[in-house]
Structure formats: C-alpha cells, structure tokens
Coordinates of C-alpha atoms in Angstrom, one line a residue:
X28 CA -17.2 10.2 -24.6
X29 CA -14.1 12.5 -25.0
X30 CA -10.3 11.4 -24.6
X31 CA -9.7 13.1 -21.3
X32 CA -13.0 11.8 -20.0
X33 CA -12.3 8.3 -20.9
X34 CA -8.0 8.8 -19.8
X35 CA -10.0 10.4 -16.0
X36 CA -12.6 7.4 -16.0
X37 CA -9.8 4.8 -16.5
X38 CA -7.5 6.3 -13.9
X39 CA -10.6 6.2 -11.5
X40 CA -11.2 2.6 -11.9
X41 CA -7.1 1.2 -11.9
X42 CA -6.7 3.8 -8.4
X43 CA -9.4 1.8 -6.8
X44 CA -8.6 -1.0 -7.8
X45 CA -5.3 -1.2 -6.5
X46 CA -7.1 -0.6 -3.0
X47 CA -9.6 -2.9 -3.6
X48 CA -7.0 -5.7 -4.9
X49 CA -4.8 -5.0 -1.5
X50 CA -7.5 -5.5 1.0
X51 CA -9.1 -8.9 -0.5
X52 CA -5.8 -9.7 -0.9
X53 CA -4.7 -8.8 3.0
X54 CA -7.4 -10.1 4.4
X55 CA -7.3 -13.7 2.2
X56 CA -3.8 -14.2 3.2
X57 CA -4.2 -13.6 6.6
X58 CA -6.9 -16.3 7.1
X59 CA -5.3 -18.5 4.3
X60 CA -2.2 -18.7 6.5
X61 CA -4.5 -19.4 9.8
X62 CA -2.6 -23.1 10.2
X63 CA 0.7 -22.0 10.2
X64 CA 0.1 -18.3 12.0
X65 CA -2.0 -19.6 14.6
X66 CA 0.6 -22.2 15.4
X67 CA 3.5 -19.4 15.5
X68 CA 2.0 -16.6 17.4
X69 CA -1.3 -18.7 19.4
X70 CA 0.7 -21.7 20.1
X71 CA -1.3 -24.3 22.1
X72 CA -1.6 -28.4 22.8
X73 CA -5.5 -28.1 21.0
X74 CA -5.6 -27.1 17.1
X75 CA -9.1 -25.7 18.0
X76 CA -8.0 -22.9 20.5
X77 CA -5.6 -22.3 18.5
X78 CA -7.6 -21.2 15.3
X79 CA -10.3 -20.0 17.6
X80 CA -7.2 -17.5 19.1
X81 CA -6.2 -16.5 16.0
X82 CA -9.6 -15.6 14.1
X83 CA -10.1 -13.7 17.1
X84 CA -7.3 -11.9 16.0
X85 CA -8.7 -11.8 12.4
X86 CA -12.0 -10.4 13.8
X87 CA -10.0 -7.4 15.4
X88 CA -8.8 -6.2 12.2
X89 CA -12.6 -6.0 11.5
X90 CA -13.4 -4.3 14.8
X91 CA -11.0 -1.1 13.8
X92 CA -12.8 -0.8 10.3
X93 CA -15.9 0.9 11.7
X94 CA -14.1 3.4 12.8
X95 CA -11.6 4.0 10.0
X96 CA -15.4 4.3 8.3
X97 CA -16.8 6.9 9.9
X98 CA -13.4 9.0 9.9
X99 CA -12.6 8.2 6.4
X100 CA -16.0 8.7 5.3
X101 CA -16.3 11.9 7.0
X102 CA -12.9 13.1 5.5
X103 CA -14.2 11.5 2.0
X104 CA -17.5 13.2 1.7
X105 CA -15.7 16.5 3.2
X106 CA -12.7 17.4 1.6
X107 CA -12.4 14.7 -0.9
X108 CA -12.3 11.4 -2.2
X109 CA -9.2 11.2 -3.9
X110 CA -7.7 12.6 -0.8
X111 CA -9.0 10.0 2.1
X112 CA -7.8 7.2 -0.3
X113 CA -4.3 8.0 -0.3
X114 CA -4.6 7.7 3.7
X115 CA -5.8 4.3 3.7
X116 CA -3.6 2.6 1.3
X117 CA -0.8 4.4 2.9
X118 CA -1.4 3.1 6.3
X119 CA -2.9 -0.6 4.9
X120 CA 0.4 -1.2 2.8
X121 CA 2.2 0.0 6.3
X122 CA 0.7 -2.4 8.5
X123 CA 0.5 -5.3 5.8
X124 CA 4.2 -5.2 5.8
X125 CA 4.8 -5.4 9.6
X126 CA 3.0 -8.4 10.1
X127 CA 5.1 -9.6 7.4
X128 CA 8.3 -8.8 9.7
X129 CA 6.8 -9.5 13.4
X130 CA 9.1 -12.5 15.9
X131 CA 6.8 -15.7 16.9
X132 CA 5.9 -16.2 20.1
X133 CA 8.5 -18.7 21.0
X134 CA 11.0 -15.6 19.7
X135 CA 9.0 -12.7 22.2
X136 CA 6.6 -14.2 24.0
X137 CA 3.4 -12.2 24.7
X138 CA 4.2 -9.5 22.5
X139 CA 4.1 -11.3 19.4
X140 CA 0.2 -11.6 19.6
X141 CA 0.1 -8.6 21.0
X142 CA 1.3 -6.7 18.3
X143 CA -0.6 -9.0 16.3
X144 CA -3.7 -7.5 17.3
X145 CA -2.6 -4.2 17.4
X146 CA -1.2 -4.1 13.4
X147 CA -4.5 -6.1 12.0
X148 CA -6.6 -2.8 14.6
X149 CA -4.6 -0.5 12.1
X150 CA -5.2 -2.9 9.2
X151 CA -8.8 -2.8 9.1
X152 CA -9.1 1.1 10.7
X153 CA -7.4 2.1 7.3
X154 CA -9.4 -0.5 5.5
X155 CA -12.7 1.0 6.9
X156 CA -12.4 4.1 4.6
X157 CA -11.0 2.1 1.6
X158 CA -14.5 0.0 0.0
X159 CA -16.8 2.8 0.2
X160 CA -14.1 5.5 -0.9
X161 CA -13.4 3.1 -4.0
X162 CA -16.9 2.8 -4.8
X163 CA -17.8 6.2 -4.2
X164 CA -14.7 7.5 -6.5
X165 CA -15.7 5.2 -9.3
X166 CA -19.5 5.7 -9.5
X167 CA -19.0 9.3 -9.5
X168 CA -17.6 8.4 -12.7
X169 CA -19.3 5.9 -14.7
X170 CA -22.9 6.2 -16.0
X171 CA -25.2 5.4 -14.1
X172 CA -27.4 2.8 -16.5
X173 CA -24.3 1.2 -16.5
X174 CA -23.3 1.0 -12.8
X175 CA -24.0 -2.7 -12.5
X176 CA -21.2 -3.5 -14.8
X177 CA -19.1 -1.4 -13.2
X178 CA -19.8 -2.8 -9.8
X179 CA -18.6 -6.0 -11.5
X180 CA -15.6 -4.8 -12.7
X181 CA -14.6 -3.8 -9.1
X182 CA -15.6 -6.6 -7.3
X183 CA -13.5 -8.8 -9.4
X184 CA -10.1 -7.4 -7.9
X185 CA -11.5 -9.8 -5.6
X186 CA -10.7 -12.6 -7.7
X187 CA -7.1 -10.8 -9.1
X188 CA -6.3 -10.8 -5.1
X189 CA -7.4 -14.4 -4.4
X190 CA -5.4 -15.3 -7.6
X191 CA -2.7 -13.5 -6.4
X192 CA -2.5 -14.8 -2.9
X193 CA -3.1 -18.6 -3.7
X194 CA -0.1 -18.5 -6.5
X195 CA 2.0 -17.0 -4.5
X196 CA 1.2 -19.9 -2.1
X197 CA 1.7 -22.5 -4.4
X198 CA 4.9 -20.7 -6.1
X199 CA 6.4 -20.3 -2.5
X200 CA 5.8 -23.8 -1.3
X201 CA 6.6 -25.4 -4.7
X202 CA 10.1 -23.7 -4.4
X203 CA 11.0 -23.7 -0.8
X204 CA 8.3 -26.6 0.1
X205 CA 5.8 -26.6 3.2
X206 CA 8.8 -26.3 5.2
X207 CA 10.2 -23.4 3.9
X208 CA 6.7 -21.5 3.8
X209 CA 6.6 -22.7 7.4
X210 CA 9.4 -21.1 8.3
X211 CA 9.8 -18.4 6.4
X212 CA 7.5 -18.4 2.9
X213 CA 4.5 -16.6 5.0
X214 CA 6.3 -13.6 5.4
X215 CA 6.6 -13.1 2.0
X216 CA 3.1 -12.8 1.2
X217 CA 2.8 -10.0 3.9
X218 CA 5.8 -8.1 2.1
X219 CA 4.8 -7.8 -0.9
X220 CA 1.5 -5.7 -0.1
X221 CA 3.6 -3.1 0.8
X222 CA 4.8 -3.2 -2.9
X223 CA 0.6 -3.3 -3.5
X224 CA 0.4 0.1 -1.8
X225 CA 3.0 1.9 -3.2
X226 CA 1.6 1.2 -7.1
X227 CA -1.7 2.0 -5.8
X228 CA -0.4 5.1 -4.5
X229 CA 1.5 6.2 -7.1
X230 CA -1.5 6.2 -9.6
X231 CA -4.2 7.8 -6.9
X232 CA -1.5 10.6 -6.3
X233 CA -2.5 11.3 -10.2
X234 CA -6.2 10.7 -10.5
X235 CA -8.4 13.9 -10.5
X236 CA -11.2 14.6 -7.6
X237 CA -14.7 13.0 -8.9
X238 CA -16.8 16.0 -11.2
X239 CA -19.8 14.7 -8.7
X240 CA -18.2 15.4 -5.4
X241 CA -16.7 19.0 -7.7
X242 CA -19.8 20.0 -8.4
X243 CA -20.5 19.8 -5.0
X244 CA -18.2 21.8 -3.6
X245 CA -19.1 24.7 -6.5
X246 CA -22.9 24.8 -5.7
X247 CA -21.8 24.9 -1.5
X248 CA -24.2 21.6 -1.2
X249 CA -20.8 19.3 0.9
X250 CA -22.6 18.7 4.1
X251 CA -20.7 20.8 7.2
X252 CA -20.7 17.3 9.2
X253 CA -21.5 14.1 6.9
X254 CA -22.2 11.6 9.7
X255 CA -24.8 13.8 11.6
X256 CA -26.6 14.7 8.1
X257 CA -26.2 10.4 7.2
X258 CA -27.2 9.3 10.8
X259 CA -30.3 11.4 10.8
X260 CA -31.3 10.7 7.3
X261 CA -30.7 7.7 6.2
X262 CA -30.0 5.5 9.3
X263 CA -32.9 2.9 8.3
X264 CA -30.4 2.4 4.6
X265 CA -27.5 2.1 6.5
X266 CA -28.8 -0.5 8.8
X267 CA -30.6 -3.2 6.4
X268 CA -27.5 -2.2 3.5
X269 CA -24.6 -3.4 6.2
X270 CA -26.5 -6.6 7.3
X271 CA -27.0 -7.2 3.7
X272 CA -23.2 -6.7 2.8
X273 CA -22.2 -8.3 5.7
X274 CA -23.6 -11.7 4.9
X275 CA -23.2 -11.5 1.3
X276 CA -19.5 -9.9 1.2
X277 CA -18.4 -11.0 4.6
X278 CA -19.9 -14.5 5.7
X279 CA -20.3 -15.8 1.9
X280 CA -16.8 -14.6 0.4
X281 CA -15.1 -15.3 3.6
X282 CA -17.1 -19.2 4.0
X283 CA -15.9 -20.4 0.6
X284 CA -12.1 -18.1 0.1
X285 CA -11.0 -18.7 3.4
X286 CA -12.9 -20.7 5.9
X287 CA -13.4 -23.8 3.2
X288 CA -9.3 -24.3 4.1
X289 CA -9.4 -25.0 7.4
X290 CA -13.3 -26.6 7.9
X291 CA -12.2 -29.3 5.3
X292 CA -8.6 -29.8 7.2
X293 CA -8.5 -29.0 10.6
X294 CA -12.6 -29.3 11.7
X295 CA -13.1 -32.7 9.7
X296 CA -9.4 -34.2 11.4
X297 CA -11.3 -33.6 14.5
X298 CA -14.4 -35.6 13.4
X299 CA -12.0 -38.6 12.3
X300 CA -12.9 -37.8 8.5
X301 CA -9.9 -37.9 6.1
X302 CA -8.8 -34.5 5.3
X303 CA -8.7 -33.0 1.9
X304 CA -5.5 -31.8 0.7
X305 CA -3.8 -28.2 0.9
X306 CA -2.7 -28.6 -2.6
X307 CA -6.2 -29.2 -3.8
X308 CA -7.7 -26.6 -2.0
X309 CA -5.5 -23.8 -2.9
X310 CA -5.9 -24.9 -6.7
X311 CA -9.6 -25.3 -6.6
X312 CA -9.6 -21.6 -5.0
X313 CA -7.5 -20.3 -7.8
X314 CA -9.0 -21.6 -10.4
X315 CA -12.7 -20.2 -8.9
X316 CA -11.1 -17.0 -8.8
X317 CA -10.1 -17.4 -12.4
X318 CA -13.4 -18.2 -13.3
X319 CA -14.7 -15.0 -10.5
X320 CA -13.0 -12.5 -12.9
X321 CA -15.3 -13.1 -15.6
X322 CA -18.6 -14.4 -13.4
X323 CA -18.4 -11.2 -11.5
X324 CA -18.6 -8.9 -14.4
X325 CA -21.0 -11.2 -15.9
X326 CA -23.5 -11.0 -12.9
X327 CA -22.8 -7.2 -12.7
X328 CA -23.9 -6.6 -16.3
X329 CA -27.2 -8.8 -15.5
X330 CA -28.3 -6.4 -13.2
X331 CA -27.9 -3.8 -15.6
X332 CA -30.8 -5.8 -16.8
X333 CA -33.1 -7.4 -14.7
X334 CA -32.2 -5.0 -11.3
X335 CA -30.3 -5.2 -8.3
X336 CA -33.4 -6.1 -6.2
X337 CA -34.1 -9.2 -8.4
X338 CA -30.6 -10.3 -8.1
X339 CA -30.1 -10.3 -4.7
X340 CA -33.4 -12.3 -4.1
X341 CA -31.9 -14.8 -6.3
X342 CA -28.8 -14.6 -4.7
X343 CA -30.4 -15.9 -1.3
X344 CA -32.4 -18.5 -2.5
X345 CA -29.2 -20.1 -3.9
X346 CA -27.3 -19.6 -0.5
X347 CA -30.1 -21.7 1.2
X348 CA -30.4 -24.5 -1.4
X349 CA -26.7 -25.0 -2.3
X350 CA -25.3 -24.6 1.5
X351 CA -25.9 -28.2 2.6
X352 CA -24.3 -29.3 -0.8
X353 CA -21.0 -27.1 -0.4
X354 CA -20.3 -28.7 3.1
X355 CA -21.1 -31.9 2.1
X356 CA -18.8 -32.4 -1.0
X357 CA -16.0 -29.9 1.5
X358 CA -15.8 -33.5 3.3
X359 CA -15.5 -36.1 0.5
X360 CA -11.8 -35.1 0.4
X361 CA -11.6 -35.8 -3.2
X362 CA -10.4 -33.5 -5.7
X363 CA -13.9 -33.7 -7.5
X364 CA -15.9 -33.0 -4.7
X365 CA -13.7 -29.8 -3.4
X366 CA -13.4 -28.3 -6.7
X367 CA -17.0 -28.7 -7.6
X368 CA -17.9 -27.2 -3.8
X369 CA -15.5 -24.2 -4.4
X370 CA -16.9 -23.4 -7.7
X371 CA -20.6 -23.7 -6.3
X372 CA -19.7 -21.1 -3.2
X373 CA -18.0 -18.4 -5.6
X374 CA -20.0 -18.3 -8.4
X375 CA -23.3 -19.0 -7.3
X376 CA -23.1 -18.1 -3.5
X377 CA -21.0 -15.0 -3.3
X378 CA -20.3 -13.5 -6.8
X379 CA -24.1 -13.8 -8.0
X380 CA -25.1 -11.1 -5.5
X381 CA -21.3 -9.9 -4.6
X382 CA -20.7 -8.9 -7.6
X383 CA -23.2 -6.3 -7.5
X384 CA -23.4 -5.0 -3.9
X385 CA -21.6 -2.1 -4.5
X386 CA -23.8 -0.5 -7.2
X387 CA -26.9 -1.1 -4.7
X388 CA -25.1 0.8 -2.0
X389 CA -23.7 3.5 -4.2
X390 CA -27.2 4.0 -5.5
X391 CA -29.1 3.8 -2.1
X392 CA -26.9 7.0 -1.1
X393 CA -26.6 10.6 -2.1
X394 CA -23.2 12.0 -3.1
X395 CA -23.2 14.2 -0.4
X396 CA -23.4 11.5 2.5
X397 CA -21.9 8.6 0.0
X398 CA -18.3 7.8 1.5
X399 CA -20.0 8.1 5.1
X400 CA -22.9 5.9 4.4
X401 CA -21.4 2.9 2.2
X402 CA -18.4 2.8 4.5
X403 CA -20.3 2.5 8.2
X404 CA -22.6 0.5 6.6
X405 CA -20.5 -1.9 5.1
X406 CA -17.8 -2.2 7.8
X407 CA -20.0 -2.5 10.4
X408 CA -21.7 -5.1 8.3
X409 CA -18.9 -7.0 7.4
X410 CA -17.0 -5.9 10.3
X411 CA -19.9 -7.8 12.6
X412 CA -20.9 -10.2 10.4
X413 CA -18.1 -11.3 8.0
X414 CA -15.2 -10.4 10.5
X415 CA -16.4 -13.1 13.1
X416 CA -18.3 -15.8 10.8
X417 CA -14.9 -17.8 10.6
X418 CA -14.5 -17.5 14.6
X419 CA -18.5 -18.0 14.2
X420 CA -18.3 -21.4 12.3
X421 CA -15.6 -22.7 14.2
X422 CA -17.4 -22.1 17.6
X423 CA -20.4 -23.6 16.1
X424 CA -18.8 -27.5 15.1
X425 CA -17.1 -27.3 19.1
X426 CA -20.3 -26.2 20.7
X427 CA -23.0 -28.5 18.8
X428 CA -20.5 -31.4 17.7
X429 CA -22.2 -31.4 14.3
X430 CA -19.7 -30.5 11.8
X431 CA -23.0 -29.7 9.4
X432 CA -24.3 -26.5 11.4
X433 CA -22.0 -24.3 9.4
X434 CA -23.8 -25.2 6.9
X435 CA -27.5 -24.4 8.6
X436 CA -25.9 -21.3 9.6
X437 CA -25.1 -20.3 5.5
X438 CA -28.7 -21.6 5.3
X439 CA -30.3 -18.4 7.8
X440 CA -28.1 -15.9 6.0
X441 CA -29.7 -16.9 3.0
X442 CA -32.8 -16.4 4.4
X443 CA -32.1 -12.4 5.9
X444 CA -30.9 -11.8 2.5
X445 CA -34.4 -13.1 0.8
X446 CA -36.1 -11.3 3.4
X447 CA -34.0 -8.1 3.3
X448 CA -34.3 -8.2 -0.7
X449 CA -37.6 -8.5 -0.7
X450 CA -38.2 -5.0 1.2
X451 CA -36.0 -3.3 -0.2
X452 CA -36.8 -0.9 -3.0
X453 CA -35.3 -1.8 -6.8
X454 CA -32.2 1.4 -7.1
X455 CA -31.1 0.2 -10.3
X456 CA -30.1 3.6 -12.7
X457 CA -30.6 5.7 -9.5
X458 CA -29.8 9.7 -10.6
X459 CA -29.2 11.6 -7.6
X460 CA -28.9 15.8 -7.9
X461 CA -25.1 16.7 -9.4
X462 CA -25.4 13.2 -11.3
X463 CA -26.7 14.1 -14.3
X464 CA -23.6 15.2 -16.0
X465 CA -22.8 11.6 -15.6
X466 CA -24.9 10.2 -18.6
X467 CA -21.8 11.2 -20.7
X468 CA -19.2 9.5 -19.1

C-alpha cells in the first residue's frame, strides 16, 4: 500500500469516526440523563409518566432520522460522501449543544419540552445521513477481505462514546456531586458535543471523496435519483437489513448502555426491590465499554473468518439464552451481579453481532445506491425499533406488572435475528463493479 493511500485510508476512518463517536455518544447521554431530564422538563407526581414522557421524546429524535436518511443518502450517493457528512455533523454538534443550553420547565413552562422535541427532531434528521455516510466513506476505502475488521474498528467509537459519556458522569458528580450534576452538571455533557463536531469537522473538511464513489462519477454510472433506483431494486435488502439493525444496534445496544440504568433503579423501586446503585451502574457500563473497544474489533475480525451470516446466527441464539440471565442479575442490586449482567449484554448480546452489522450492510449494497440504502434501512430500523424499545420496555413492566417481560421481549428479538440470519445470503468479501481497485488499499 503506498504512503498517500495509507495517509487517505487513515483520514477516512478518524472523519467517521468523529461522527460515529458523536452520535453514540448524543444519544447515550441523552437517555443516561433520563432521571434527572425527565424530572426537569416532564415534571410529574408518577416517576413512570415521567420516563415514559421523556423516552417519548428520545424516540422523536429517532423519528427525524428517516428522513435525514433518505436526504442525506440521496445527497451522499449524488454529489458525494465527503460532502453530505460535513452537513450532519454540522447540524448534530448544533443541536447537541442547545439542549445543553435549554430553561426547565419550571423556568418556561410548555416550551421547554417543546423545544425539547423539536432539537432531538433535528438531532436524529442530521443523524439519519451520518451511520450509513460513515460506513459508506470507509468501505469505499478498505479492502474488502478485510471489511469485517474494519466494521469493528468503527463500531467501537461506540465504546470510546460510552466511555466518554459515563466519565464524564462520574468526573462531574465526583467534583460537583449529584447535586451539582442535578443542577447544572447535565448541561455540560450536551456542551461539549459541540466541541465533538467541530474536530470532526475540521478533519472531514480535509479527507478526499472515496476513489469508489470517483470512479463513479468518471464512468457516468451515479444514479440520476438514488432512492427510486434503491426502492425499486433492492427494497426486499432494505427491509429484512433495517429490522436486523434495528434489533441488534437499536433494542440490544440501547437495553444494556442505557435502559439497564433506569430498569434496575426506577422499574425495580416500583416493584419494592432494592435498587442498585448509580455509581455501580455507571462503572460497570464503563468498564464494558473498555472491554467493547477491543471485543468489537475482535468479533469484527472473526467474521473475516467464519462470515457475517454465521455470526449473526450466533449472535441470536445468545440474545435468547442470556436475556433471562441479564434481567435477573440487573435486580440482585449487587455490584457482582450488575457488573456481570453488563458485561454479558455488551459483549455477548450486542457487540458479537454489532460489531459487524455494518460490513453486512455495506456489502449487501452497491456503491451507487450505498449511502441511500444503509441509511433508510438502518434508521428506519433503528429509528422503529431501537428508538422506542426503551419507551417499549418501560410500557411493558406497567402494562403486564411483570418486571421480567423485558426480558421475553430481548428473548423474540433474538429469535427475528435467527430467523432473519438464517435467510439471508453469506456477503462476506462482496466485490461490487468499481471495487476492485480496492484490493490494494
């Protein structure tokens, strides 16, 4: 590989990154925080409506992605990736900082919700065009036997942005204590992803266009309207590919990174069982996203070997036989028990097939309907699926009184993703015309 590949490749990888990094990382704070939030801007006398209020208001940042997929991709897999990418950061970082400076409720009344829901619409419309762009700008420069690992690299800026967020948390309330992060400490995670954006920025302002999506534009082959050409083509892959990514990167990551908090707190107060502590949570998160940075790349690399298909399968039958397990030691309030359930939900739930989610989608679509395909499919996915599963869950303990049906719900996921796998066709090392130039990067 020559020095100006290798310097290109590189850039490709830290620019999506950054993107990558910022929306785990909005998106973790923003539920992590659900206790104190929901209490400030969804104030009411039952701690239930309360959360059920304000993961209303995290699903509504999901609802806008969808759309910011379709227009990003469209933009993405017409005049560029490089260029769609500095959109969504630009308007993510934006938004991510005006939560970060919104009054409470008691401050403006309706209006603070209000423009609650309004900044997490333009949160997750910007955020729609972000995953697949990423993905699409760094497989169009990595080859393609080695995708897998790849894919792993990426998906552990999920664990950089959980490690982020839950330090922060713990260096914020160790300094200015609960209190303090009460008051004020919250806002400071919010600020500081507009300082996210702008590095992210900076180094996408300097990475080159992909040589795929190049070469596509010298041969004439860039489709005149990407989402007609992806619609009529390959709706069937976009269909089972978001309810796959849905479950996997939205109900599984968001289950054990985010949900885990309040289900072990807030749900098992209201069943009379002694709730874990805040402290112990946060640590047991952070250290499982320690752990996530290597796992990820780890289970990427694997399906450089054995193939995505195969992975995936394996992936679901953990989901069904460890789900009852995680929920069970979530409730034994010990620091044992939640560390152990953490660890079991990141590594072997999400990461084992997470990690490798995006070289399956990258690989299912062309280059010339790419952005358009992985972005609808995954934010309509996640948007549907992940978006709601913490409103889902919640709604579940109130409406059945069992506080283990989140945990037969995990169980059903598991089983579409089995069942989902085991149709699907194996993609691993997938050439697609334009590609080949890729076996020397």
């Amino acid at each position: 590989m020559s020095k100006d590949i290798f310097h290109e490749r590189n850039k490709a990888i830290i620019a999506a990154s950054f993107g990558m990094a910022l929306e785990w990382y909005d998106f973790f704070i923003y539920i992590y925080v659900a206790p104190v939030i929901s209490a400030l801007f969804f104030p009411s006398t039952n701690p239930i409506a309360s959360l059920l209020a304000y993961y209303v208001s995290f699903a509504v940042g999901f609802l806008g992605r969808p759309v910011g997929g379709l227009l990003f991709g469209y933009l993405g897999d017409k005049i560029g990736r490089k260029y769609a990418l500095i959109m969504t950061i630009t308007i993510t970082g934006l938004s991510v900082f005006f939560i970060g400076l919104l009054p409470t409720y008691a401050q403006i009344g309706i209006l603070a919700p209000t423009l609650i829901f309004i900044l997490r619409f333009l949160d997750g419309f910007a955020l729609g065009g972000e995953w697949g762009g990423s993905f699409s700008l760094t497989s169009e420069y990595v080859n393609p036997k080695r995708r897998g690992l790849f894919s792993g690299i990426l998906q552990a800026t999920v664990s950089i942005a959980t490690l982020l967020a839950t330090g922060l948390i713990l260096l914020i309330t160790s300094l200015m204590g609960y209190k303090g992060y009460e008051d004020f400490g919250w806002r400071i995670l919010f600020i500081i992803g507009l300082f996210i954006a702008l590095v992210g920025l900076a180094i996408r302002l300097r990475v080159e266009e992909t040589p795929v999506f190049r070469k596509l534009q010298g041969e004439n082959k860039v489709e005149k309207n990407p989402i007609s050409a992806a619609f009529k083509k390959y709706w069937k892959p976009i269909i089972y590919t978001g309810i796959l990514v849905g479950i996997i990167n939205g109900i599984f990551y968001y289950t054990n990174f985010s949900y885990a908090e309040a289900y072990a707190t807030t749900i098992a107060k209201t069943f009379h069982i002694s709730p874990a502590s805040t402290t112990v949570l946060t640590s047991a998160i952070f250290v499982t996203a320690a752990i996530g940075l290597f796992v990820s790349i780890l289970w990427g690399y694997l399906s450089d070997i054995i193939g995505r298909r195969l992975q995936i399968i394996i992936g679901g039958i953990l989901a069904i036989v460890l789900a009852y397990p995680y929920f069970y030691l979530l409730l034994q309030g010990s620091a044992v028990a939640i560390y152990t359930a953490i660890f079991l939900g990141g590594t072997f739930i999400y990461y084992f097939a997470g990690a490798i989610t995006p070289a399956f989608l990258v690989e299912t679509f062309p280059p010339a309907v790419r952005y358009t395909g992985i972005s609808f499919a995954y934010q309509v996915g996640v948007g549907l699926l992940g978006g709601f599963s913490p409103f889902i869950l919640t709604l579940l303990v109130g409406a059945t009184h069992d506080i283990f049906s989140p945990a037969y719900f995990i169980m059903a996921m598991g089983i579409i993703v089995l069942i989902i796998a085991l149709f699907a066709k194996e993609t691993k090392a997938r050439i697609y015309e334009g590609e080949e130039l890729l076996k020397n990067y």
